[in-house]
Coordinates of C-alpha atoms in Angstrom, one line a residue:
X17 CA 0.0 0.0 0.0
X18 CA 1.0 3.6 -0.6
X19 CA 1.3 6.0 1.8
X20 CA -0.8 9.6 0.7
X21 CA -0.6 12.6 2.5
X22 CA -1.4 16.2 1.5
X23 CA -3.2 19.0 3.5
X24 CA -4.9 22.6 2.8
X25 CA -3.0 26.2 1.1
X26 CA -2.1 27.5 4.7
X27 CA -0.9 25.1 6.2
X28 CA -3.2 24.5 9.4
X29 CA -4.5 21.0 8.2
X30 CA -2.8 17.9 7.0
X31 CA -4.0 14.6 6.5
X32 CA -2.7 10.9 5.5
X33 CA -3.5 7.8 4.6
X34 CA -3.7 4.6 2.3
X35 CA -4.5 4.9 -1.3
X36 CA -7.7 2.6 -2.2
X37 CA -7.8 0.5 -4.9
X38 CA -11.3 2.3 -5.8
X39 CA -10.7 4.6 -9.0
X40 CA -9.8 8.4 -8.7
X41 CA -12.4 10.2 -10.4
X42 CA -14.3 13.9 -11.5
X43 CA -17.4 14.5 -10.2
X44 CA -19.3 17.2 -12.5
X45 CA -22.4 17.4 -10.0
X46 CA -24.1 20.5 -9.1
X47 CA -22.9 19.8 -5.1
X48 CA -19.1 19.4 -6.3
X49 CA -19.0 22.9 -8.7
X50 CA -20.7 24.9 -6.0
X51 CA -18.2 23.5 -3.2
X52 CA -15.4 23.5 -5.2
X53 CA -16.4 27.1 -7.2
X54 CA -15.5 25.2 -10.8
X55 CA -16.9 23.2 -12.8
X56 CA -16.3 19.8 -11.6
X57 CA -13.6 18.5 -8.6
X58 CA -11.1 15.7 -8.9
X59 CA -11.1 13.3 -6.4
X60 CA -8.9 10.9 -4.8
X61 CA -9.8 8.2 -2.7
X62 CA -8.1 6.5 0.4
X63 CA -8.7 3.7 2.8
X64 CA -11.4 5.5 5.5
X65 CA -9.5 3.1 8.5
X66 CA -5.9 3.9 7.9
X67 CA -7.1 8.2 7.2
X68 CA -5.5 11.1 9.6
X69 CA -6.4 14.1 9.7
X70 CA -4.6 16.6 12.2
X71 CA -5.9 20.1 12.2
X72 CA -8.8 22.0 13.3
X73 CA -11.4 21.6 10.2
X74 CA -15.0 23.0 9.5
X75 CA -17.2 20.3 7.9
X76 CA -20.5 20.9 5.6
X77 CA -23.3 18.1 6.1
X78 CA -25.4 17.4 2.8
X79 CA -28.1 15.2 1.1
X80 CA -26.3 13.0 -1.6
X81 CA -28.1 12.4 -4.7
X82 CA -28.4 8.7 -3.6
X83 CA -30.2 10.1 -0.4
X84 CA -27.8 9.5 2.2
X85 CA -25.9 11.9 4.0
X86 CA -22.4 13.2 2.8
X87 CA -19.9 15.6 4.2
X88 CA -17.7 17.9 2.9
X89 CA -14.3 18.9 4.9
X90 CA -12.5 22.1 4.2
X91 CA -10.2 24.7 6.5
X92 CA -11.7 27.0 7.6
X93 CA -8.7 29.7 7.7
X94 CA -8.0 29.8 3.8
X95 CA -11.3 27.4 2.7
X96 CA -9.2 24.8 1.0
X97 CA -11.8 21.5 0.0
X98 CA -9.9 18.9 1.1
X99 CA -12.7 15.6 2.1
X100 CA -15.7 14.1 1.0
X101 CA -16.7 11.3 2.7
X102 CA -20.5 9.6 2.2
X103 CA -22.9 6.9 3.3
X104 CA -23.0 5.0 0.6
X105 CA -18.7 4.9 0.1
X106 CA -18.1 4.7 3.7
X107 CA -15.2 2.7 3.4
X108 CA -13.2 5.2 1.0
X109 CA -12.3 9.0 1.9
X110 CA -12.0 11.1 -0.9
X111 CA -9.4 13.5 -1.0
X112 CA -9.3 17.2 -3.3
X113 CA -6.5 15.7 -6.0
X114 CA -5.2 19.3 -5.7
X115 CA -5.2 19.4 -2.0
X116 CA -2.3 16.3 -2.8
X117 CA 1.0 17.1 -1.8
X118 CA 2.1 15.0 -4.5
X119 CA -0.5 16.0 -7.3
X120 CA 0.7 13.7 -10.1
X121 CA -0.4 10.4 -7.8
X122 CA -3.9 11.7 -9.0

């Protein structure tokens, strides 16, 4: 397994983890373009048991299209997205591709 880490513009949060096996993907729904302000986000995903997160983050509860409840993880010093995480998927966390310190894993 490979070890991922990456964390928001400031500096305040970082996270870590396991790299799934589950493909990376971009999401072009109406939820991703409003929290991400583009048109789409890129997302990464990671095993949700091995994931650490250190720093104090703001997160966004929503209704998923499926129905089930998602959340969305960003700092909130410089608003970086940096987590989705959802019902349905619990066993991945999907990390902002750009909030990757190493953006070319994506």
């Amino acid at each position: 397994t490979k070890t991922i880490s990456g964390g928001c513009k400031c500096g305040a949060i970082r996270y870590l983890g396991e790299a799934s096996d589950v493909s990376t993907f971009r999401c072009y729904c109406r939820d991703c373009q409003r929290l991400t302000g583009t048109g789409h986000s890129e997302m990464f995903p990671l095993v949700a048991e091995s994931f650490q997160l250190v720093g104090l983050c703001s997160e966004y509860q929503m209704t998923g299209g499926s129905g089930g409840s998602t959340w969305s993880v960003f700092c909130p010093t410089c608003g970086s997205p940096l987590v989705r995480r959802s019902e349905r998927m619990a066993h991945c966390v999907y990390v902002h591709a750009s909030s990757l310190d190493e953006p070319e894993e994506y």
